[in-house]
Amino acid sequence: MKKFNTAILVATLFGLVSCGVASAVKVDARKEIDFTTLESNTFEPTKNTGELGTFDLVSPFDGAIGQSFSEFSWEACPNATKYTLEICSSELFVSGNPSIDYYSKSNLSTNSLKIYSQFIFKNTYYYWRVHAFNDSSSFKISTSTYRFFVEAATVEEVEFSIGDADDWLLHSVGSPADISIDDNDFFDNGEDSLVVSFTKEDTSRGIPESDGWIVITKTIEKSIYGTDALFFNMFYAGQDAQILIRLVDRDNEYWYMPVQISTNAKQSVILRFDEFIQRTRDVPVNNETFDYERIKYFEIVFEKTFGDGVLLLSNPKAIKYDNYRHYFIDKLNFNDYSEDSWVYESYTFDKTIINDYELKLDYYGSGTPGKEKINGYGFAKLNVNRFFAAGDAVKMSVKYTGNSFTNLILRVYEEDTDRYSYKVPYKSLTAGEYLDIVIPFKAFAKSAIQADGKRQFYFIKNLQFGLEGIYSEGSIYFKDLEIVWTNDYKTENYRSIASNGLIENFDQYKYTNELYFIWDASDQNKDEYISLNSENKLLNKGNVYCGQFEYKADMAEAIYTIPVGTTDNSFTSFKMMMKDASIKSGDEKFDYLEGVSPDVSVFIRLKSGELYRYILIEIAKSWYEYDMAFKDFILINREEVPFAPKPITSDNIASISFSFKYYYFDFFGNPLPTYYDDNPVFVDNLYLGNATETTMTLKETATHQDENGLAVVEDFERYDTTDDLLDFWYYGKNYVYQDATLSNDVASNGGNHSGKFQFKSNSESPSYYLVPTLASDVTAKGIRFSLKSDISATVYINFYVKIGTNTLQYRATCSNVDDAWTEFAIGYSHFTEINGNQRPLTVKDLVNISRISFGVVGYETTSQNRYIYVDNITFDNALTYATETRTIIE
């Protein structure tokens, strides 16, 4: 109800009374009005019902260009009384469509209008027209429809303020979380930080539809046209998490981008808008274009986050990517960095930057004072503190001069302090010639894992250029290091299946990086890694490599895929060889487990879309061939196939995959995640076969204990030539004087061969090793072996034992080995962990021995090549932990 001013009302009434009195004074008598005699009021205003004339538009003129348009005018239309102005981003003048900007103003009595609101769309044509009306509701549209172009204002940066905690809405559907604001300048950027924290009790409440899913939203309602990326500072600490940034654009579409998380590290994050992905499930879908000229909402989304965690986020803003290009490495220009950016490890290199993109590092041996070798390796570390540009691989050229028995290494040190390395063996290079090499990020091996163990290759703290296994001098070169896409360098998109059914035997590769040009590794497990392995291959003549595939425990499946193709439809099965080397977590809570073995699935995807699966219940610690008949595979995506599914035929196979996963539970069956990530599985000899029934065949014989309690690991009688020997024995170091041969000088009657291993007197010890396969029934407490040397030498025998995430090296020493064959019997109590670990070697460790090695040193007046002979390496159950004897063999 309106409120009236009482004083004004009284004054008005008083004025009316006063006027009445004055009038009465001027006339002789007051004339009364008879209201009953008045006729009804027949007054009608004049209406304009004439025919509407033509009229046209005036301003803005047709084709006008500008950043804003505020005044619209048009010619007066003859006989018009009202006008309606229409403006639209579509010449069809559609209203009610969120993908179209539509504006209308009716009942205008003049032929112009000022508009104070801004047009939502930028760099877009708008169309306008006018309707004229008269009092008989006739109307006429302007002769023309004009269009004008709304230019985007130049915007370099738009801040999305953090605001108060109350400005952020926690979605009710999802896991609970606490939201607060930290005003202590956590990121040293002068800005407050949003804090989102949650606990395992929050994220794992037993509600499948909401567990591990958290969404926090802030209203933005800002125009950011002219920017093309999002920047913010972030810190995450806690258990495994997946974090997305989601933006809702002007027509209510949802666009998201995963964030690379560097656990326990202050991160700078830059996400390009053209890399955002549209969410289409249960949300609006309109023009399917990320219209980021206006952002309505900013959202932080946690997915599959089931533990404790805390996130700090600060200084979110829309930016122009080019203004931040200096944050990125496209091609590494060494001259962009000062001398203070370089740090040296072990070697004192002479560093030369030949040009902007070429680095030369000279290294020295023991003969150059002040620049001698340390530990046989060295690195020049360049603190880059920048992002890698868009790409998934490092491309570079490498060259060396000097000793060819070593590895050239590039190491990448991530923001979260995880370190990864890629090695190029010198022996695979031609001295003095550059080799161009493309290394997918996924091909870098773990070097030092201190954070989440995921290859992020996002923000890089430093790049490390160096080498290992060097004790002489020479030079290494790195040139034209740049970030590229693997697909740009692929030469084939699938593996052609040979006529004998061969898909993959891993023997044709020269470098690990080549695997990633045909194989694809998922990233949902976070520890997917494929490498070439020569040590653990099936010990057959001519077999060069097997593939080593890894996975992380208590995570989603690690999936590896090889695309294939053949026109031959005669095959009826898929077969592969597999050997598990997963290591049980060292946590005593799992002592009740005898061992661990991953759940393994094999997948066949057809060209027509069907996906079939075969589950291997458990894989063994020895090489087995699994031959799986097509008929035993189960279709698992029936709902995705819009037609009657086709059975597996070999000519319709598009790809073959296999997956690994393992979840830890305590003795009572409760989940107890370890996220243990040192679980290799060896794979070899993938074929299409002709089996009609699924079979499992042992291909490797493990060393068992005989009735006398003896388990012979090596007697050298299985070799005919030195080449055969080198299929089984390996060099642990890269000295030029290393040389392993097969010898006829034996330690036992009836034997034909021994191993002859070269060393150099007055020099550092070489290393020769083999990889044993010991059955679980080997229970010996000591080992026997026979030795002989052509000078008095000291021989070291080493056991490398996998315990949890660590490999412990246990060593026993045999001194004064001379030119008479001598049998040594040594119990485990005489093996000492060389890095000071006090844990004793026990019988239970036998199954976890990954290698047995021999090293040797000897001294004489002049430095010469010498030899030790090794024979009859045997675990003996008759020995005790305390046994320590040596017996001359007559």
JSON list of N, CA, C and O in Angstrom, two decimals, residues 91-108:
[
{"chain": "A", "resi": 91, "resn": "GLU", "atom": "N", "xyz": [19.65, -14.48, -37.17]},
{"chain": "A", "resi": 91, "resn": "GLU", "atom": "CA", "xyz": [18.76, -13.74, -38.07]},
{"chain": "A", "resi": 91, "resn": "GLU", "atom": "C", "xyz": [17.36, -14.33, -38.10]},
{"chain": "A", "resi": 91, "resn": "GLU", "atom": "O", "xyz": [16.45, -13.75, -38.68]},
{"chain": "A", "resi": 92, "resn": "LEU", "atom": "N", "xyz": [17.16, -15.46, -37.42]},
{"chain": "A", "resi": 92, "resn": "LEU", "atom": "CA", "xyz": [15.83, -16.04, -37.29]},
{"chain": "A", "resi": 92, "resn": "LEU", "atom": "C", "xyz": [15.07, -15.46, -36.10]},
{"chain": "A", "resi": 92, "resn": "LEU", "atom": "O", "xyz": [13.89, -15.76, -35.91]},
{"chain": "A", "resi": 93, "resn": "PHE", "atom": "N", "xyz": [15.74, -14.67, -35.27]},
{"chain": "A", "resi": 93, "resn": "PHE", "atom": "CA", "xyz": [15.14, -14.01, -34.11]},
{"chain": "A", "resi": 93, "resn": "PHE", "atom": "C", "xyz": [14.42, -15.03, -33.22]},
{"chain": "A", "resi": 93, "resn": "PHE", "atom": "O", "xyz": [13.22, -14.95, -32.96]},
{"chain": "A", "resi": 94, "resn": "VAL", "atom": "N", "xyz": [15.23, -16.02, -32.75]},
{"chain": "A", "resi": 94, "resn": "VAL", "atom": "CA", "xyz": [14.70, -17.09, -31.91]},
{"chain": "A", "resi": 94, "resn": "VAL", "atom": "C", "xyz": [14.88, -16.72, -30.45]},
{"chain": "A", "resi": 94, "resn": "VAL", "atom": "O", "xyz": [15.95, -16.30, -30.04]},
{"chain": "A", "resi": 95, "resn": "SER", "atom": "N", "xyz": [13.84, -16.89, -29.68]},
{"chain": "A", "resi": 95, "resn": "SER", "atom": "CA", "xyz": [13.92, -16.65, -28.24]},
{"chain": "A", "resi": 95, "resn": "SER", "atom": "C", "xyz": [13.81, -17.96, -27.49]},
{"chain": "A", "resi": 95, "resn": "SER", "atom": "O", "xyz": [13.35, -18.97, -28.03]},
{"chain": "A", "resi": 96, "resn": "GLY", "atom": "N", "xyz": [14.26, -17.96, -26.24]},
{"chain": "A", "resi": 96, "resn": "GLY", "atom": "CA", "xyz": [14.14, -19.15, -25.40]},
{"chain": "A", "resi": 96, "resn": "GLY", "atom": "C", "xyz": [15.19, -20.20, -25.65]},
{"chain": "A", "resi": 96, "resn": "GLY", "atom": "O", "xyz": [15.09, -21.31, -25.12]},
{"chain": "A", "resi": 97, "resn": "ASN", "atom": "N", "xyz": [16.22, -19.91, -26.44]},
{"chain": "A", "resi": 97, "resn": "ASN", "atom": "CA", "xyz": [17.30, -20.85, -26.71]},
{"chain": "A", "resi": 97, "resn": "ASN", "atom": "C", "xyz": [18.56, -20.32, -26.05]},
{"chain": "A", "resi": 97, "resn": "ASN", "atom": "O", "xyz": [19.04, -19.24, -26.40]},
{"chain": "A", "resi": 98, "resn": "PRO", "atom": "N", "xyz": [19.13, -21.06, -25.09]},
{"chain": "A", "resi": 98, "resn": "PRO", "atom": "CA", "xyz": [20.31, -20.54, -24.38]},
{"chain": "A", "resi": 98, "resn": "PRO", "atom": "C", "xyz": [21.53, -20.36, -25.28]},
{"chain": "A", "resi": 98, "resn": "PRO", "atom": "O", "xyz": [22.47, -19.67, -24.90]},
{"chain": "A", "resi": 99, "resn": "SER", "atom": "N", "xyz": [21.51, -20.94, -26.46]},
{"chain": "A", "resi": 99, "resn": "SER", "atom": "CA", "xyz": [22.62, -20.77, -27.39]},
{"chain": "A", "resi": 99, "resn": "SER", "atom": "C", "xyz": [22.47, -19.51, -28.24]},
{"chain": "A", "resi": 99, "resn": "SER", "atom": "O", "xyz": [23.35, -19.20, -29.04]},
{"chain": "A", "resi": 100, "resn": "ILE", "atom": "N", "xyz": [21.34, -18.82, -28.10]},
{"chain": "A", "resi": 100, "resn": "ILE", "atom": "CA", "xyz": [21.06, -17.63, -28.89]},
{"chain": "A", "resi": 100, "resn": "ILE", "atom": "C", "xyz": [20.73, -16.47, -27.95]},
{"chain": "A", "resi": 100, "resn": "ILE", "atom": "O", "xyz": [19.93, -16.62, -27.02]},
{"chain": "A", "resi": 101, "resn": "ASP", "atom": "N", "xyz": [21.37, -15.34, -28.18]},
{"chain": "A", "resi": 101, "resn": "ASP", "atom": "CA", "xyz": [21.13, -14.15, -27.37]},
{"chain": "A", "resi": 101, "resn": "ASP", "atom": "C", "xyz": [19.99, -13.35, -28.02]},
{"chain": "A", "resi": 101, "resn": "ASP", "atom": "O", "xyz": [20.10, -12.91, -29.17]},
{"chain": "A", "resi": 102, "resn": "TYR", "atom": "N", "xyz": [18.89, -13.18, -27.30]},
{"chain": "A", "resi": 102, "resn": "TYR", "atom": "CA", "xyz": [17.70, -12.52, -27.85]},
{"chain": "A", "resi": 102, "resn": "TYR", "atom": "C", "xyz": [17.28, -11.41, -26.91]},
{"chain": "A", "resi": 102, "resn": "TYR", "atom": "O", "xyz": [17.22, -11.59, -25.68]},
{"chain": "A", "resi": 103, "resn": "TYR", "atom": "N", "xyz": [16.95, -10.22, -27.49]},
{"chain": "A", "resi": 103, "resn": "TYR", "atom": "CA", "xyz": [16.53, -9.06, -26.71]},
{"chain": "A", "resi": 103, "resn": "TYR", "atom": "C", "xyz": [15.32, -8.45, -27.39]},
{"chain": "A", "resi": 103, "resn": "TYR", "atom": "O", "xyz": [15.28, -8.30, -28.62]},
{"chain": "A", "resi": 104, "resn": "SER", "atom": "N", "xyz": [14.29, -8.04, -26.61]},
{"chain": "A", "resi": 104, "resn": "SER", "atom": "CA", "xyz": [13.09, -7.43, -27.18]},
{"chain": "A", "resi": 104, "resn": "SER", "atom": "C", "xyz": [12.56, -6.38, -26.22]},
{"chain": "A", "resi": 104, "resn": "SER", "atom": "O", "xyz": [12.53, -6.59, -25.00]},
{"chain": "A", "resi": 105, "resn": "LYS", "atom": "N", "xyz": [12.11, -5.23, -26.78]},
{"chain": "A", "resi": 105, "resn": "LYS", "atom": "CA", "xyz": [11.49, -4.17, -25.99]},
{"chain": "A", "resi": 105, "resn": "LYS", "atom": "C", "xyz": [10.24, -3.69, -26.72]},
{"chain": "A", "resi": 105, "resn": "LYS", "atom": "O", "xyz": [10.32, -3.24, -27.87]},
{"chain": "A", "resi": 106, "resn": "SER", "atom": "N", "xyz": [9.08, -3.78, -26.06]},
{"chain": "A", "resi": 106, "resn": "SER", "atom": "CA", "xyz": [7.79, -3.45, -26.68]},
{"chain": "A", "resi": 106, "resn": "SER", "atom": "C", "xyz": [7.23, -2.15, -26.12]},
{"chain": "A", "resi": 106, "resn": "SER", "atom": "O", "xyz": [7.74, -1.57, -25.15]},
{"chain": "A", "resi": 107, "resn": "ASN", "atom": "N", "xyz": [6.10, -1.67, -26.77]},
{"chain": "A", "resi": 107, "resn": "ASN", "atom": "CA", "xyz": [5.35, -0.49, -26.33]},
{"chain": "A", "resi": 107, "resn": "ASN", "atom": "C", "xyz": [6.22, 0.77, -26.27]},
{"chain": "A", "resi": 107, "resn": "ASN", "atom": "O", "xyz": [6.08, 1.60, -25.38]},
{"chain": "A", "resi": 108, "resn": "LEU", "atom": "N", "xyz": [7.10, 0.88, -27.24]},
{"chain": "A", "resi": 108, "resn": "LEU", "atom": "CA", "xyz": [7.93, 2.08, -27.34]},
{"chain": "A", "resi": 108, "resn": "LEU", "atom": "C", "xyz": [7.13, 3.16, -28.08]},
{"chain": "A", "resi": 108, "resn": "LEU", "atom": "O", "xyz": [6.60, 2.93, -29.17]}
]
